[in-house]
Amino acid sequence: MPPNVPGPVLTWSIADVRAWLTELGMARYTKIICDQHKIDGPALLMIQEQDLRRPPLQLEVLGDIKHLVFHLNTLKFGLVYPDPKTKYCLTQSTSSYTIAAPRDASPLKWSDTLDLSSSDDSSSGRDPPHRLPGLCASCKP
């Protein structure tokens, strides 16, 4: 921990995060991280690399992103969680961004759900797919 930042990260205020960034030579990010987004110690521990890369932070210098991720991970290493709830909140994925799994484009999978020749199942020459009442077409068994 840099010498001018007091106590455990979980107790850091926004001012402590500002001091930490300044000690790391990253004072240029204090305005966006501290002033604009009000990041304190617990919030700092939840920041992930994709949070730094994407809006609203959207840092542009790869070296700075990597250095911040390294230093964030050093803060997390050996962190003593005061209770199970805090541990859960800080160790679960906190990103609001999700990466969709690539859809299998094999004709076998698509053939049951997509018929470009007609929007009417009866005119396609096939039996309509079995659907459970109340479920969407992609939720069929």
PDB file of C-alpha atoms in Angstrom:
ATOM      1  CA  MET A   1       0.000   0.000   0.000  1.00  0.00           C
ATOM      2  CA  PRO A   2       1.366   3.433  -0.829  1.00  0.00           C
ATOM      3  CA  PRO A   3       2.604   5.249   2.286  1.00  0.00           C
ATOM      4  CA  ASN A   4       0.089   8.132   2.158  1.00  0.00           C
ATOM      5  CA  VAL A   5      -3.020   5.899   1.980  1.00  0.00           C
ATOM      6  CA  PRO A   6      -4.400   4.866   5.381  1.00  0.00           C
ATOM      7  CA  GLY A   7      -5.878   1.554   6.494  1.00  0.00           C
ATOM      8  CA  PRO A   8      -7.624  -1.296   4.725  1.00  0.00           C
ATOM      9  CA  VAL A   9      -9.028  -0.621   1.245  1.00  0.00           C
ATOM     10  CA  LEU A  10     -12.550  -1.458   2.410  1.00  0.00           C
ATOM     11  CA  THR A  11     -12.479   1.655   4.599  1.00  0.00           C
ATOM     12  CA  TRP A  12     -11.058   4.016   1.975  1.00  0.00           C
ATOM     13  CA  SER A  13     -12.944   7.172   1.154  1.00  0.00           C
ATOM     14  CA  ILE A  14     -12.965   8.847  -2.245  1.00  0.00           C
ATOM     15  CA  ALA A  15     -10.095  11.026  -0.982  1.00  0.00           C
ATOM     16  CA  ASP A  16      -8.097   7.882  -0.120  1.00  0.00           C
ATOM     17  CA  VAL A  17      -8.650   6.511  -3.632  1.00  0.00           C
ATOM     18  CA  ARG A  18      -7.452   9.864  -4.987  1.00  0.00           C
ATOM     19  CA  ALA A  19      -4.298   9.591  -2.841  1.00  0.00           C
ATOM     20  CA  TRP A  20      -3.739   6.013  -4.034  1.00  0.00           C
ATOM     21  CA  LEU A  21      -4.036   6.999  -7.690  1.00  0.00           C
ATOM     22  CA  THR A  22      -1.698   9.936  -7.115  1.00  0.00           C
ATOM     23  CA  GLU A  23       0.887   7.713  -5.397  1.00  0.00           C
ATOM     24  CA  LEU A  24       0.739   5.371  -8.408  1.00  0.00           C
ATOM     25  CA  GLY A  25       1.442   8.259 -10.770  1.00  0.00           C
ATOM     26  CA  MET A  26      -2.112   8.077 -12.123  1.00  0.00           C
ATOM     27  CA  ALA A  27      -3.357  11.443 -10.820  1.00  0.00           C
ATOM     28  CA  ARG A  28      -4.698  12.221 -14.306  1.00  0.00           C
ATOM     29  CA  TYR A  29      -7.517   9.723 -13.620  1.00  0.00           C
ATOM     30  CA  THR A  30      -8.624  11.206 -10.288  1.00  0.00           C
ATOM     31  CA  LYS A  31     -11.115  13.536 -11.954  1.00  0.00           C
ATOM     32  CA  ILE A  32     -13.024  10.783 -13.758  1.00  0.00           C
ATOM     33  CA  ILE A  33     -12.671   8.068 -11.086  1.00  0.00           C
ATOM     34  CA  CYS A  34     -13.012  10.144  -7.928  1.00  0.00           C
ATOM     35  CA  ASP A  35     -14.814  13.351  -8.833  1.00  0.00           C
ATOM     36  CA  GLN A  36     -17.131  12.167 -11.572  1.00  0.00           C
ATOM     37  CA  HIS A  37     -17.839   8.565 -10.523  1.00  0.00           C
ATOM     38  CA  LYS A  38     -17.330   8.814  -6.735  1.00  0.00           C
ATOM     39  CA  ILE A  39     -15.248   5.629  -6.439  1.00  0.00           C
ATOM     40  CA  ASP A  40     -14.381   4.783  -2.834  1.00  0.00           C
ATOM     41  CA  GLY A  41     -12.475   1.757  -1.522  1.00  0.00           C
ATOM     42  CA  PRO A  42     -15.205  -0.903  -1.881  1.00  0.00           C
ATOM     43  CA  ALA A  43     -16.161   0.388  -5.340  1.00  0.00           C
ATOM     44  CA  LEU A  44     -12.487   0.425  -6.334  1.00  0.00           C
ATOM     45  CA  LEU A  45     -12.170  -3.257  -5.440  1.00  0.00           C
ATOM     46  CA  MET A  46     -15.053  -4.091  -7.774  1.00  0.00           C
ATOM     47  CA  ILE A  47     -13.526  -2.404 -10.831  1.00  0.00           C
ATOM     48  CA  GLN A  48     -12.480  -4.877 -13.493  1.00  0.00           C
ATOM     49  CA  GLU A  49     -10.400  -4.382 -16.629  1.00  0.00           C
ATOM     50  CA  GLN A  50     -13.464  -4.129 -18.870  1.00  0.00           C
ATOM     51  CA  ASP A  51     -14.778  -1.334 -16.623  1.00  0.00           C
ATOM     52  CA  LEU A  52     -11.620   0.637 -17.357  1.00  0.00           C
ATOM     53  CA  ARG A  53     -11.820  -0.031 -21.093  1.00  0.00           C
ATOM     54  CA  ARG A  54     -15.512   0.668 -21.702  1.00  0.00           C
ATOM     55  CA  PRO A  55     -17.770   3.633 -21.000  1.00  0.00           C
ATOM     56  CA  PRO A  56     -18.224   5.418 -18.746  1.00  0.00           C
ATOM     57  CA  LEU A  57     -14.514   5.319 -17.764  1.00  0.00           C
ATOM     58  CA  GLN A  58     -13.153   4.325 -21.191  1.00  0.00           C
ATOM     59  CA  LEU A  59      -9.456   4.821 -20.495  1.00  0.00           C
ATOM     60  CA  GLU A  60      -7.487   4.937 -23.725  1.00  0.00           C
ATOM     61  CA  VAL A  61      -3.880   4.199 -22.749  1.00  0.00           C
ATOM     62  CA  LEU A  62      -3.284   0.446 -22.679  1.00  0.00           C
ATOM     63  CA  GLY A  63      -0.285   0.738 -20.373  1.00  0.00           C
ATOM     64  CA  ASP A  64      -2.330   2.709 -17.843  1.00  0.00           C
ATOM     65  CA  ILE A  65      -5.157   0.171 -18.007  1.00  0.00           C
ATOM     66  CA  LYS A  66      -2.746  -2.699 -17.400  1.00  0.00           C
ATOM     67  CA  HIS A  67      -0.961  -0.864 -14.567  1.00  0.00           C
ATOM     68  CA  LEU A  68      -4.244  -0.057 -12.862  1.00  0.00           C
ATOM     69  CA  VAL A  69      -5.428  -3.659 -13.205  1.00  0.00           C
ATOM     70  CA  PHE A  70      -2.133  -4.869 -11.720  1.00  0.00           C
ATOM     71  CA  HIS A  71      -2.402  -2.491  -8.771  1.00  0.00           C
ATOM     72  CA  LEU A  72      -6.095  -3.279  -8.255  1.00  0.00           C
ATOM     73  CA  ASN A  73      -5.195  -6.961  -8.112  1.00  0.00           C
ATOM     74  CA  THR A  74      -2.447  -6.280  -5.578  1.00  0.00           C
ATOM     75  CA  LEU A  75      -5.064  -4.557  -3.405  1.00  0.00           C
ATOM     76  CA  LYS A  76      -7.326  -7.596  -3.710  1.00  0.00           C
ATOM     77  CA  PHE A  77      -4.539 -10.100  -3.008  1.00  0.00           C
ATOM     78  CA  GLY A  78      -4.684 -11.165   0.598  1.00  0.00           C
ATOM     79  CA  LEU A  79      -7.702  -8.984   1.320  1.00  0.00           C
ATOM     80  CA  VAL A  80      -9.346  -9.972   4.589  1.00  0.00           C
ATOM     81  CA  TYR A  81     -13.107  -9.876   4.213  1.00  0.00           C
ATOM     82  CA  PRO A  82     -14.922  -8.772   7.371  1.00  0.00           C
ATOM     83  CA  ASP A  83     -17.946 -10.993   6.677  1.00  0.00           C
ATOM     84  CA  PRO A  84     -19.380 -13.435   4.088  1.00  0.00           C
ATOM     85  CA  LYS A  85     -21.674 -10.792   2.574  1.00  0.00           C
ATOM     86  CA  THR A  86     -18.769  -8.460   1.828  1.00  0.00           C
ATOM     87  CA  LYS A  87     -16.741 -11.326   0.386  1.00  0.00           C
ATOM     88  CA  TYR A  88     -19.633 -12.333  -1.863  1.00  0.00           C
ATOM     89  CA  CYS A  89     -20.215  -8.783  -3.086  1.00  0.00           C
ATOM     90  CA  LEU A  90     -16.559  -8.202  -3.888  1.00  0.00           C
ATOM     91  CA  THR A  91     -15.788 -11.547  -5.506  1.00  0.00           C
ATOM     92  CA  GLN A  92     -18.799 -11.923  -7.796  1.00  0.00           C
ATOM     93  CA  SER A  93     -18.638 -10.618 -11.320  1.00  0.00           C
ATOM     94  CA  THR A  94     -19.643  -6.998 -11.057  1.00  0.00           C
ATOM     95  CA  SER A  95     -19.674  -6.039 -14.625  1.00  0.00           C
ATOM     96  CA  SER A  96     -22.900  -4.946 -16.234  1.00  0.00           C
ATOM     97  CA  TYR A  97     -21.499  -6.105 -19.539  1.00  0.00           C
ATOM     98  CA  THR A  98     -22.106  -9.626 -20.675  1.00  0.00           C
ATOM     99  CA  ILE A  99     -20.557 -11.341 -23.608  1.00  0.00           C
ATOM    100  CA  ALA A 100     -23.071 -13.463 -25.445  1.00  0.00           C
ATOM    101  CA  ALA A 101     -21.967 -16.951 -26.292  1.00  0.00           C
ATOM    102  CA  PRO A 102     -21.608 -17.402 -30.028  1.00  0.00           C
ATOM    103  CA  ARG A 103     -24.723 -18.967 -31.508  1.00  0.00           C
ATOM    104  CA  ASP A 104     -24.163 -22.267 -33.214  1.00  0.00           C
ATOM    105  CA  ALA A 105     -24.979 -21.608 -36.844  1.00  0.00           C
ATOM    106  CA  SER A 106     -25.155 -25.255 -37.848  1.00  0.00           C
ATOM    107  CA  PRO A 107     -28.003 -25.996 -40.264  1.00  0.00           C
ATOM    108  CA  LEU A 108     -29.265 -28.756 -37.973  1.00  0.00           C
ATOM    109  CA  LYS A 109     -29.955 -26.342 -35.103  1.00  0.00           C
ATOM    110  CA  TRP A 110     -31.295 -23.569 -37.312  1.00  0.00           C
ATOM    111  CA  SER A 111     -33.540 -25.805 -39.395  1.00  0.00           C
ATOM    112  CA  ASP A 112     -36.037 -26.293 -36.561  1.00  0.00           C
ATOM    113  CA  THR A 113     -36.372 -22.611 -35.751  1.00  0.00           C
ATOM    114  CA  LEU A 114     -35.907 -20.709 -38.999  1.00  0.00           C
ATOM    115  CA  ASP A 115     -37.753 -21.151 -42.251  1.00  0.00           C
ATOM    116  CA  LEU A 116     -37.086 -18.300 -44.634  1.00  0.00           C
ATOM    117  CA  SER A 117     -39.503 -19.598 -47.281  1.00  0.00           C
ATOM    118  CA  SER A 118     -42.639 -18.698 -45.356  1.00  0.00           C
ATOM    119  CA  SER A 119     -43.818 -17.203 -42.119  1.00  0.00           C
ATOM    120  CA  ASP A 120     -46.659 -19.746 -41.991  1.00  0.00           C
ATOM    121  CA  ASP A 121     -45.594 -23.129 -40.561  1.00  0.00           C
ATOM    122  CA  SER A 122     -48.325 -24.955 -42.483  1.00  0.00           C
ATOM    123  CA  SER A 123     -46.964 -23.877 -45.883  1.00  0.00           C
ATOM    124  CA  SER A 124     -43.384 -25.008 -45.255  1.00  0.00           C
ATOM    125  CA  GLY A 125     -44.170 -28.683 -45.779  1.00  0.00           C
ATOM    126  CA  ARG A 126     -42.953 -29.478 -42.265  1.00  0.00           C
ATOM    127  CA  ASP A 127     -44.695 -29.991 -39.009  1.00  0.00           C
ATOM    128  CA  PRO A 128     -44.463 -26.914 -36.780  1.00  0.00           C
ATOM    129  CA  PRO A 129     -41.960 -27.243 -33.933  1.00  0.00           C
ATOM    130  CA  HIS A 130     -43.377 -28.480 -30.626  1.00  0.00           C
ATOM    131  CA  ARG A 131     -43.782 -25.623 -28.162  1.00  0.00           C
ATOM    132  CA  LEU A 132     -44.929 -25.663 -24.579  1.00  0.00           C
ATOM    133  CA  PRO A 133     -47.755 -23.230 -23.807  1.00  0.00           C
ATOM    134  CA  GLY A 134     -46.449 -19.936 -22.481  1.00  0.00           C
ATOM    135  CA  LEU A 135     -42.873 -20.472 -23.699  1.00  0.00           C
ATOM    136  CA  CYS A 136     -41.213 -18.655 -26.530  1.00  0.00           C
ATOM    137  CA  ALA A 137     -39.986 -20.518 -29.593  1.00  0.00           C
ATOM    138  CA  SER A 138     -36.388 -20.576 -28.354  1.00  0.00           C
ATOM    139  CA  CYS A 139     -37.483 -22.137 -25.041  1.00  0.00           C
ATOM    140  CA  LYS A 140     -38.863 -25.345 -26.527  1.00  0.00           C
ATOM    141  CA  PRO A 141     -37.731 -28.640 -24.982  1.00  0.00           C
TER     142      PRO A 141
END
